[in-house]
mmCIF file of C-alpha atoms and ligand atoms in Angstrom:
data_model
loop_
_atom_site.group_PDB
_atom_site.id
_atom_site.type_symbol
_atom_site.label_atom_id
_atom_site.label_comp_id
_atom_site.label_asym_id
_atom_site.label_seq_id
_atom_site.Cartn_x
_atom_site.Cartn_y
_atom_site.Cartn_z
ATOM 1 C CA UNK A 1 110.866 97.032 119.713
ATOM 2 C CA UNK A 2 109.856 96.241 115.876
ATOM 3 C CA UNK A 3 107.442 94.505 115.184
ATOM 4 C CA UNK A 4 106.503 92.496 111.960
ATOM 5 C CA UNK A 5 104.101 94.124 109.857
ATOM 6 C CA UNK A 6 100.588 92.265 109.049
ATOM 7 C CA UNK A 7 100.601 92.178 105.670
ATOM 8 C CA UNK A 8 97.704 92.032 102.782
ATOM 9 C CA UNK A 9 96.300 89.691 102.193
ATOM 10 C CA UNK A 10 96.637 88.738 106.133
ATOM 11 C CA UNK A 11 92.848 87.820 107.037
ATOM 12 C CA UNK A 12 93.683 89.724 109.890
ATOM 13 C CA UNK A 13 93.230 92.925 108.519
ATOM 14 C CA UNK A 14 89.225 92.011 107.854
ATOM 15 C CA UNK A 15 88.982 91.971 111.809
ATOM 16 C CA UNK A 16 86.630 94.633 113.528
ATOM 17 C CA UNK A 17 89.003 95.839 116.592
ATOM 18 C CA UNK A 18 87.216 96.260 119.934
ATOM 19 C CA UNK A 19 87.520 99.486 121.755
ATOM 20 C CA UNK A 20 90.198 99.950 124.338
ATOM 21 C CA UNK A 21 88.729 99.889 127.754
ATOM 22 C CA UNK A 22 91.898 99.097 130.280
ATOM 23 C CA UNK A 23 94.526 101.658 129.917
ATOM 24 C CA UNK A 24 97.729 99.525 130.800
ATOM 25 C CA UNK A 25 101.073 100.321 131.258
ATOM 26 C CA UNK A 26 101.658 97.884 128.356
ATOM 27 C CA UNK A 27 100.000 100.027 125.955
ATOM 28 C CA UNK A 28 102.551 102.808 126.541
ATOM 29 C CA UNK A 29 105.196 99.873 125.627
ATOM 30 C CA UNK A 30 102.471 99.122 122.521
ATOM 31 C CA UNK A 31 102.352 102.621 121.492
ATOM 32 C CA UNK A 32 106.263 102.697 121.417
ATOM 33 C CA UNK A 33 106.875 100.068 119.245
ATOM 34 C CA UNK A 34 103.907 100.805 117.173
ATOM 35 C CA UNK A 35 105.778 104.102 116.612
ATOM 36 C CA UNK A 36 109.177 102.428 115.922
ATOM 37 C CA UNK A 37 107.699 99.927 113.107
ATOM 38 C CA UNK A 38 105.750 102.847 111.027
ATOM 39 C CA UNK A 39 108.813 105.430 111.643
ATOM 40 C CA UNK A 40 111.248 102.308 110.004
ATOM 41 C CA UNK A 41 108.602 101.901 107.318
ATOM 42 C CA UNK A 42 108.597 105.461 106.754
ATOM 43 C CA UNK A 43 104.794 105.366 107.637
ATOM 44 C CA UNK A 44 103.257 108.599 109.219
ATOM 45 C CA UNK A 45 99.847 106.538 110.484
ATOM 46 C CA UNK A 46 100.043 102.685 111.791
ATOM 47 C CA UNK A 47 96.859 101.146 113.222
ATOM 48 C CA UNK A 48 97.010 98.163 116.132
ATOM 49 C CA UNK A 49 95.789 95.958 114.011
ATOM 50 C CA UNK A 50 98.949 96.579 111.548
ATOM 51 C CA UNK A 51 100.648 94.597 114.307
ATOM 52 C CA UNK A 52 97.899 92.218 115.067
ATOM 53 C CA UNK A 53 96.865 93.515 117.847
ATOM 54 C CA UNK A 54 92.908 93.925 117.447
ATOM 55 C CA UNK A 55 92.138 96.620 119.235
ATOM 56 C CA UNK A 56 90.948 100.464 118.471
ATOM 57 C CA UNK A 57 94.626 101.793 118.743
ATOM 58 C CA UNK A 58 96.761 104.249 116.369
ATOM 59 C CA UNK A 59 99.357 106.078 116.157
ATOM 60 C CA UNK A 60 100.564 109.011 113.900
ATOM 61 C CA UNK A 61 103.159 111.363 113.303
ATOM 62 C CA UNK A 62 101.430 114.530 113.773
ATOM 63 C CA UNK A 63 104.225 117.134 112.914
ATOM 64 C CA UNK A 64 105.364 115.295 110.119
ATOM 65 C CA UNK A 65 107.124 116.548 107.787
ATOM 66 C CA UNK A 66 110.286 115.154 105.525
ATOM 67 C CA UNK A 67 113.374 116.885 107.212
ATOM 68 C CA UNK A 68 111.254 116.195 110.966
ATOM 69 C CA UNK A 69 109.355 113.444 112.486
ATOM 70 C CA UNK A 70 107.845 115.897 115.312
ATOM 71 C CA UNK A 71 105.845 113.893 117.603
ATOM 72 C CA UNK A 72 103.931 111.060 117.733
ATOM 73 C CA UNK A 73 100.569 110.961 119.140
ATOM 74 C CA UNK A 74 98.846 107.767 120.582
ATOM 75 C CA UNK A 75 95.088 107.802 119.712
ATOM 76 C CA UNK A 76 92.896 105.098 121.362
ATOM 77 C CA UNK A 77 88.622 104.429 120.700
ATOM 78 C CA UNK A 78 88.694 107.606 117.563
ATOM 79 C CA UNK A 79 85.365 108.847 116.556
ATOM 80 C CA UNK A 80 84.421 110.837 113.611
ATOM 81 C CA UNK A 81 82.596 114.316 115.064
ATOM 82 C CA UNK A 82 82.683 116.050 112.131
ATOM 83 C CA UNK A 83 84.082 116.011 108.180
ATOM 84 C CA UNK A 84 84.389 119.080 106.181
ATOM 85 C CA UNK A 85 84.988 119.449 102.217
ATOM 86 C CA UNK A 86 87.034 116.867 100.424
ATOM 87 C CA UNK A 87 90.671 116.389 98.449
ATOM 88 C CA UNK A 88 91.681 113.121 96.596
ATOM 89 C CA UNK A 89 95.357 112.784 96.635
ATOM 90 C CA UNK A 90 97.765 109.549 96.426
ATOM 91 C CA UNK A 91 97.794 107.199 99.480
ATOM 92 C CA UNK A 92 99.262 103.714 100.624
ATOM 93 C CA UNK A 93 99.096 101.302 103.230
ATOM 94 C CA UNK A 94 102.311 99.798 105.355
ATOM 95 C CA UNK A 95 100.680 96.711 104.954
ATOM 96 C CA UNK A 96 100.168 96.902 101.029
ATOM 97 C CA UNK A 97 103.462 97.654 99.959
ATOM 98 C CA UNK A 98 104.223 99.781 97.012
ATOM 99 C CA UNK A 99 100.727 100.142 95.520
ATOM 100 C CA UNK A 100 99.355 103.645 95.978
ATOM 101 C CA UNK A 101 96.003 105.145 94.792
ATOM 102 C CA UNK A 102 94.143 108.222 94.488
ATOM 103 C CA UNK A 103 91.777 108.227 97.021
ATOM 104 C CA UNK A 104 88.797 110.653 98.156
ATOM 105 C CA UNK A 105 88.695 111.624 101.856
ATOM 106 C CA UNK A 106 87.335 114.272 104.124
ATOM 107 C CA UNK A 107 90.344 117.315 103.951
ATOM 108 C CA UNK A 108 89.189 118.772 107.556
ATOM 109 C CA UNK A 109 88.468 116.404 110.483
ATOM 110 C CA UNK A 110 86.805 116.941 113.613
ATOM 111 C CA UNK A 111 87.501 113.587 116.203
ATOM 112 C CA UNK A 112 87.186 112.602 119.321
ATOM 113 C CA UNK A 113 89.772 109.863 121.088
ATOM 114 C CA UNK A 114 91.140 108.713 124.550
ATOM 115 C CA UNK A 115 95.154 109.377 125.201
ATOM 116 C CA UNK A 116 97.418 106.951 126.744
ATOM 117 C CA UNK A 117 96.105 107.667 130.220
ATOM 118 C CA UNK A 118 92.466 107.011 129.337
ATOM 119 C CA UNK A 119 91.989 111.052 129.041
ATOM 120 C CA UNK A 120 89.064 112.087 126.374
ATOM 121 C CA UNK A 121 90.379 114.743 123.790
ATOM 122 C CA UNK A 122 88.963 116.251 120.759
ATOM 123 C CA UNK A 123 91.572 117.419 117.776
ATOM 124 C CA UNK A 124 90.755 119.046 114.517
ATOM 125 C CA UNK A 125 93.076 117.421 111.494
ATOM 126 C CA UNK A 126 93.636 118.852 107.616
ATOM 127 C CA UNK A 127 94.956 116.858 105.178
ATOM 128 C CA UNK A 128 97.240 114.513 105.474
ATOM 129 C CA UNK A 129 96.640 114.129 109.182
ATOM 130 C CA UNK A 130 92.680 113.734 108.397
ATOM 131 C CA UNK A 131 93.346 111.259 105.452
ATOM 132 C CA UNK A 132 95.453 109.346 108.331
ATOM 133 C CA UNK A 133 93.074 109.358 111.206
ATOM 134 C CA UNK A 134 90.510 108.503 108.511
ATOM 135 C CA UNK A 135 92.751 105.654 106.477
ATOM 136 C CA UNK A 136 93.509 103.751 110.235
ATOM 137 C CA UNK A 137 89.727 104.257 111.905
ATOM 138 C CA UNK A 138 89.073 102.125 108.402
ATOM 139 C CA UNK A 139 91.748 99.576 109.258
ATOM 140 C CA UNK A 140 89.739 99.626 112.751
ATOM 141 C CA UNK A 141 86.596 98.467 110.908
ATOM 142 C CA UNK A 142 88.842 96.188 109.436
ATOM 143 C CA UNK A 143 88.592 98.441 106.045
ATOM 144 C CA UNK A 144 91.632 98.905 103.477
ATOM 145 C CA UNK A 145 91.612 101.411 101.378
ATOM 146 C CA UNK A 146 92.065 99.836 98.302
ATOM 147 C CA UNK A 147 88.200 99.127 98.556
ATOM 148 C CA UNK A 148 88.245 102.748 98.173
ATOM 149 C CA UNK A 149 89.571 102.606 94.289
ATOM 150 C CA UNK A 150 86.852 103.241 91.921
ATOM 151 C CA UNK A 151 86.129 100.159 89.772
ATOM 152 C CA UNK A 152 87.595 101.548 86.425
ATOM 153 C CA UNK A 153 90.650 101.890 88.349
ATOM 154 C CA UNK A 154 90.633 98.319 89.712
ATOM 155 C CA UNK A 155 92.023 96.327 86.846
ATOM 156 C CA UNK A 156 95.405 97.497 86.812
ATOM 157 C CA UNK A 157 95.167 97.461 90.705
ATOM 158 C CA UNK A 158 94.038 93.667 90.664
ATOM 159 C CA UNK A 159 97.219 92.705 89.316
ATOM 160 C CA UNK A 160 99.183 94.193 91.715
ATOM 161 C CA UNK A 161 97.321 92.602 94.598
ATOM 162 C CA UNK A 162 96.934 89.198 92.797
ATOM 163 C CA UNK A 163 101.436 89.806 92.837
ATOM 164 C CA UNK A 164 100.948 90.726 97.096
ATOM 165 C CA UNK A 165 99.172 87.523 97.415
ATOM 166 C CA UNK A 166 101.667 85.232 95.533
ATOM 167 C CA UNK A 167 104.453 86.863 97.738
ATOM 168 C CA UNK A 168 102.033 86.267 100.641
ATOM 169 C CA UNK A 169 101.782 82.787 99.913
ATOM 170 C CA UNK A 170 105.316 82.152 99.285
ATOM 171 C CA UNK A 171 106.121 83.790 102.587
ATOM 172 C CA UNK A 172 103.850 81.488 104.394
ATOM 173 C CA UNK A 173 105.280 78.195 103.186
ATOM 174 C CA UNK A 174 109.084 79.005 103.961
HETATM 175 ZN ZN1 LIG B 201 97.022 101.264 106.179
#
């Protein structure tokens, strides 16, 4: 099932999820619709609280490629082990739509999660997949990463959120 996406400047997205202790049949149902909203977005990473659901929960296309979705993998309570060298590329947010920004980030990964049955497993990412893990265990903390954006880059940036938060209002009155 779809569900709507929690969008900036939502005050949800300042919450600090809490760790996923129960693992539920319904989070199986969670994880699939999680994966059905950021695959209609054309996301590759969506984080719980994306749906507002507050709780330490992702999910991300891990063979992801244009032509191929691959798989998606359910990633519950991540932990950083271990970051190795860096690579600033463009990224964006499902819940900031259109504005994208070069942002620094860790290019290998090292972390440790739970699976949909509860199971503890460690995966090494690169790239794309670390600057996801990394860019959702922020929205876990209740982080965006446009707090990322160095400040000479935040003028041009302001404007574009000050436009997200008209919208935002707009949306909230109809
Ligand atoms: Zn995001």
């Amino acid at each position: 099932m779809l569900r709507p996406i929690v969008l900036y400047p939502d005050p949800r997205l300042k919450l600090k999820s809490k760790p996923v202790t129960q693992f539920t049949p319904e989070l199986r149902e969670l994880a699939a619709d999680m994966t059905e909203t950021m695959r209609r977005a054309n996301g590759i990473g969506l984080a719980a609280i994306q749906i507002g659901e507050p709780i330490r929960m992702m999910v991300m296309d891990v063979n992801y490629d244009a032509e191929d979705k691959g798989e998606s993998l359910a990633l519950f309570n991540p932990e950083v082990l271990n970051e190795d060298g860096t690579e600033a590329i463009e990224e964006g947010c499902l819940s900031i739509p259109d504005v994208r920004e070069v942002i620094e980030r860790a290019f290998k990964l090292k972390v440790k999660g739970q699976l949909l049955d509860g199971s503890e497993k460690t995966f090494e990412f690169e790239g794309l997949l670390a600057r996801c893990v990394l860019h959702e265990i922020d929205h876990m903390n209740g982080m965006l990463f446009i707090q990322k954006v160095p400040a000479v880059k935040r003028l041009f940036l302001k404007r574009q959120l000050d436009e997200l938060k008209k919208s935002y209002k707009e949306a909230a009155r109809l």
